[in-house]
Coordinates of C-alpha atoms in Angstrom, one line a residue:
M17 CA 0.0 0.0 0.0
D18 CA 1.1 3.6 -0.6
P19 CA 1.8 5.6 2.6
L20 CA 1.8 8.8 0.7
T21 CA -1.7 8.2 -0.7
A22 CA -2.9 7.3 2.7
S23 CA -1.5 10.5 4.2
L24 CA -3.0 12.7 1.5
M25 CA -6.4 11.0 1.9
A26 CA -6.2 11.4 5.7
I27 CA -5.8 15.2 5.4
G28 CA -8.7 15.5 2.9
S29 CA -11.0 13.1 4.7
G30 CA -10.0 14.6 8.1
S31 CA -11.0 18.0 7.0
A32 CA -14.3 16.6 5.7
A33 CA -14.9 14.9 9.0
G34 CA -14.4 18.3 10.7
L35 CA -17.6 19.4 8.8
R36 CA -19.7 16.2 8.4
P37 CA -18.1 13.2 10.2
Y38 CA -20.9 10.7 9.5
F39 CA -21.2 11.7 5.9
T40 CA -17.4 11.3 5.5
V41 CA -17.5 7.7 6.7
L42 CA -20.6 7.0 4.6
A43 CA -19.0 8.4 1.4
L44 CA -15.7 6.6 1.9
G45 CA -17.5 3.3 2.6
I46 CA -19.6 3.6 -0.6
A47 CA -16.5 4.5 -2.6
G48 CA -14.7 1.5 -1.3
L49 CA -17.5 -0.8 -2.4
A50 CA -18.3 0.9 -5.7
I51 CA -14.9 1.5 -7.2
P52 CA -13.7 -1.6 -9.1
D53 CA -10.2 -2.9 -9.4
T54 CA -10.3 -2.0 -13.1
A55 CA -10.5 1.7 -12.3
P56 CA -7.5 4.0 -13.2
E57 CA -4.6 3.2 -10.9
M58 CA -4.8 6.5 -9.0
I59 CA -8.4 5.9 -8.1
S60 CA -8.1 2.2 -7.4
S61 CA -5.0 2.8 -5.3
A62 CA -7.0 5.3 -3.1
A63 CA -10.0 2.8 -2.9
R64 CA -7.7 0.1 -1.7
Q65 CA -6.7 2.3 1.3
I66 CA -10.3 2.3 2.5
P67 CA -10.5 -0.3 5.3
E68 CA -13.2 -3.0 5.3
S69 CA -14.5 -1.7 8.7
I70 CA -15.8 1.4 6.9
T71 CA -17.4 -0.6 4.0
N72 CA -19.4 -2.8 6.5
P73 CA -23.1 -2.5 5.5
W74 CA -24.1 -1.9 9.2
V75 CA -21.6 0.9 9.5
L76 CA -22.9 2.5 6.3
G77 CA -26.5 2.2 7.4
I78 CA -25.9 3.8 10.8
C79 CA -23.8 6.5 9.3
A80 CA -26.5 7.2 6.6
V81 CA -29.1 7.8 9.3
L82 CA -26.8 9.9 11.5
A83 CA -25.6 11.9 8.4
I84 CA -29.1 12.9 7.5
G85 CA -30.0 13.8 11.0
E86 CA -26.9 15.9 11.5
A87 CA -27.4 17.8 8.3
G88 CA -31.0 18.5 9.3
V89 CA -30.4 19.6 12.9
D90 CA -27.4 21.7 11.8
K91 CA -29.9 24.0 9.9
I92 CA -32.1 24.6 12.9
P93 CA -31.1 27.6 15.2
F94 CA -30.3 26.8 18.8
L95 CA -30.6 23.0 18.2
N96 CA -27.5 23.1 16.1
L97 CA -25.7 25.1 18.9
S98 CA -26.7 22.4 21.4
M99 CA -25.3 19.7 19.1
E100 CA -22.1 21.6 18.6
S101 CA -21.2 21.4 22.3
I102 CA -20.6 17.6 21.8
S103 CA -19.8 17.4 18.1
V104 CA -16.9 20.0 18.2
W105 CA -14.8 17.3 20.0
L106 CA -16.4 14.3 18.4
R107 CA -15.5 15.2 14.9
P108 CA -11.7 15.1 15.5
I109 CA -12.2 11.5 16.9
F110 CA -13.8 10.5 13.7
G111 CA -11.0 12.2 11.8
A112 CA -8.5 10.2 13.8
L113 CA -10.3 6.9 13.3
V114 CA -10.7 7.4 9.6
G115 CA -7.0 8.4 9.3
I116 CA -5.9 5.3 11.2
G117 CA -8.1 3.1 9.0
L118 CA -6.6 4.6 5.8
G119 CA -3.1 4.0 7.0
A120 CA -3.6 0.6 8.7
N121 CA -2.6 -1.4 5.6
S122 CA 0.7 0.4 5.3
G123 CA 2.0 -0.4 8.8
V124 CA 1.7 0.8 12.4
E125 CA 3.9 3.9 11.9
V126 CA 1.9 5.0 8.9
A127 CA -1.4 4.4 10.7
I128 CA -0.2 6.6 13.6
L129 CA 0.8 9.3 11.2
T130 CA -2.4 9.3 9.3
G131 CA -4.4 9.2 12.5
L132 CA -2.6 12.3 13.7
L133 CA -3.2 14.0 10.3
G134 CA -6.8 13.1 10.3
A135 CA -7.4 14.3 13.9
G136 CA -5.4 17.5 13.5
S137 CA -7.1 18.6 10.3
A138 CA -10.6 17.7 11.7
L139 CA -9.9 19.6 14.9
S140 CA -9.1 22.9 13.2
V141 CA -12.0 22.7 10.8
S142 CA -14.3 21.6 13.6
L143 CA -13.4 24.6 15.8
G144 CA -13.9 27.0 12.9
K145 CA -17.3 25.4 12.1
S146 CA -18.5 25.5 15.7
S147 CA -17.4 29.2 16.1
V148 CA -19.3 30.3 13.0
T149 CA -22.4 28.2 14.0
A150 CA -22.4 30.0 17.4
A151 CA -22.0 33.4 15.8
T152 CA -24.7 32.9 13.2
N153 CA -27.2 31.9 15.9
V154 CA -27.6 35.6 16.9
V155 CA -28.2 36.7 13.4
P156 CA -32.0 37.2 13.1
E157 CA -32.5 35.8 9.6
P158 CA -32.9 32.0 9.5
I159 CA -31.6 32.0 6.0
T160 CA -28.1 32.7 7.4
Q161 CA -28.1 29.3 9.1
W162 CA -29.2 27.5 5.9
I163 CA -26.5 29.2 3.8
R164 CA -23.8 28.4 6.3
S165 CA -24.9 24.8 6.7
L166 CA -25.3 24.2 2.9
I167 CA -21.8 25.6 2.3
E168 CA -20.5 23.0 4.9
D169 CA -22.5 20.2 3.2
F170 CA -21.0 21.0 -0.2
G171 CA -17.5 21.5 1.4
A172 CA -17.6 18.1 3.0
L173 CA -18.9 16.5 -0.3
I174 CA -16.0 18.1 -2.3
L175 CA -13.3 17.1 0.2
V176 CA -14.3 13.5 0.7
F177 CA -14.8 12.8 -3.0
A178 CA -11.5 14.5 -3.8
A179 CA -9.9 12.3 -1.2
V180 CA -10.8 9.3 -3.3
L181 CA -10.6 10.6 -6.8
L182 CA -7.6 12.9 -6.5
P183 CA -5.8 12.7 -3.1
V184 CA -3.3 15.5 -4.0
L185 CA -6.1 17.9 -4.6
A186 CA -7.9 16.7 -1.5
A187 CA -4.8 17.4 0.6
A188 CA -4.5 20.9 -0.8
L189 CA -8.1 21.6 -0.2
G190 CA -7.9 20.1 3.2
L191 CA -4.9 22.3 4.3
A192 CA -6.8 25.3 3.0
A193 CA -9.8 24.2 5.1
V194 CA -7.6 23.8 8.1
L195 CA -6.2 27.4 7.7
I196 CA -9.7 28.8 7.2
G197 CA -11.1 26.9 10.2
F198 CA -8.3 28.2 12.4
F199 CA -8.8 31.8 11.2
L200 CA -12.6 31.6 11.8
Y201 CA -12.0 30.1 15.3
R202 CA -9.7 33.0 16.2
M203 CA -12.1 35.4 14.7
F204 CA -15.3 34.2 16.4
R205 CA -13.9 32.5 19.6
K206 CA -15.4 35.2 21.9
V207 CA -18.8 34.6 20.5
Y208 CA -18.3 30.8 20.5
R209 CA -17.2 30.7 24.2
S210 CA -20.1 33.0 25.1
M211 CA -22.7 30.8 23.4
K212 CA -21.2 27.6 24.8
N213 CA -21.1 28.8 28.4
R214 CA -24.4 30.8 28.3
F215 CA -26.7 28.8 26.0
G216 CA -29.8 30.3 27.8
S217 CA -28.8 33.8 26.9
V218 CA -28.6 33.1 23.2
K219 CA -32.3 33.5 22.7
E220 CA -32.2 36.8 24.6
H221 CA -29.4 38.1 22.5
Q222 CA -31.2 37.1 19.3
A223 CA -34.5 38.6 20.5
A224 CA -32.7 41.9 21.3
A225 CA -31.0 41.8 17.9
Q226 CA -34.3 41.1 16.2
A227 CA -35.9 44.1 18.0
A228 CA -33.0 46.3 16.9
R229 CA -33.3 45.1 13.3
Q230 CA -37.1 45.9 13.3
A231 CA -36.4 49.4 14.8
Q232 CA -33.8 50.0 12.0
A233 CA -36.3 48.8 9.4
Q234 CA -38.9 51.3 10.6
A235 CA -36.2 54.0 10.5
G236 CA -35.3 53.1 7.0
E237 CA -31.8 51.8 8.0
K238 CA -30.3 48.6 6.7
N239 CA -27.7 46.3 8.1
S240 CA -26.6 43.0 6.5
A241 CA -25.9 39.7 8.2
T242 CA -22.2 40.1 7.1
Q243 CA -22.0 43.4 9.0
T244 CA -23.5 41.8 12.1
L245 CA -21.0 38.9 12.0
R246 CA -18.2 41.3 11.5
R247 CA -19.3 43.2 14.6
L248 CA -19.6 40.0 16.6
A249 CA -16.1 39.0 15.6
A250 CA -14.9 42.3 16.9
G251 CA -16.4 41.4 20.3
A252 CA -19.6 43.5 20.1
D253 CA -22.6 42.4 22.1
P254 CA -25.2 40.9 19.8
A255 CA -27.9 43.2 21.1
T256 CA -25.9 46.2 20.0
S257 CA -24.4 44.7 16.9
M258 CA -27.2 45.8 14.6
G259 CA -26.4 49.5 14.4
P260 CA -24.8 51.3 11.6
D261 CA -21.3 50.4 10.7
P262 CA -18.9 52.9 12.4
S263 CA -16.5 52.7 9.5
Q264 CA -19.3 54.1 7.3
Q265 CA -20.2 57.0 9.6
P266 CA -18.8 60.5 9.1
P267 CA -16.1 61.6 11.6
S268 CA -17.2 63.2 14.8
G269 CA -17.7 67.0 14.5
T270 CA -18.4 67.0 10.7
S271 CA -21.6 67.9 9.1
S272 CA -23.6 65.2 7.3

């Protein structure tokens, strides 16, 4: 077996697990069963790295149910935040297990390496995902949750299929996802910690934000979800993050 291919796949699939762990296992298992030995060498070599434990029908069935449930709950405000308190640390475990499985046929040393690669990439992406999920929970429009979640759905889809079809591309995309995840975690960590430690206050913050949004609408003012998230990243309170962007206001003492 090819240790390099296993390592590249571990990075790509680990990053996918940081977004959708159950879907990652499901997609890898289906690929392991569906790709024939007569496929091009690059693809068949990647398929041979997928362990039999992942292609087990029982594992695929359970992961299919969990993947559908996770994708659905992730789009529901507040419920997704409650799920994140557990999933944020569960996803790196899945990344590690998938990585170990991918490298198992290449020896113990390779399995340990691929396990670390899978866990590390999943952890960074998972922290970024959880931070953004927490931040978007205080944005009044439900569409923001759907857009974020759908982006994560397609991101996991691209990463896991690239891991099988083109491991080099998967590793490149995975590393990019790791950097983005770390950046988003750093950007929204204040909001993430606040929502994690004070779940009950999230609804209050969103209600206050909604009231501020309605007051602005009556006054003819507009404020996008992007502006709100930018203010949250800067540490602003959600209830006061709906006002006009200071960067767009005239300097103090000047006439409008």
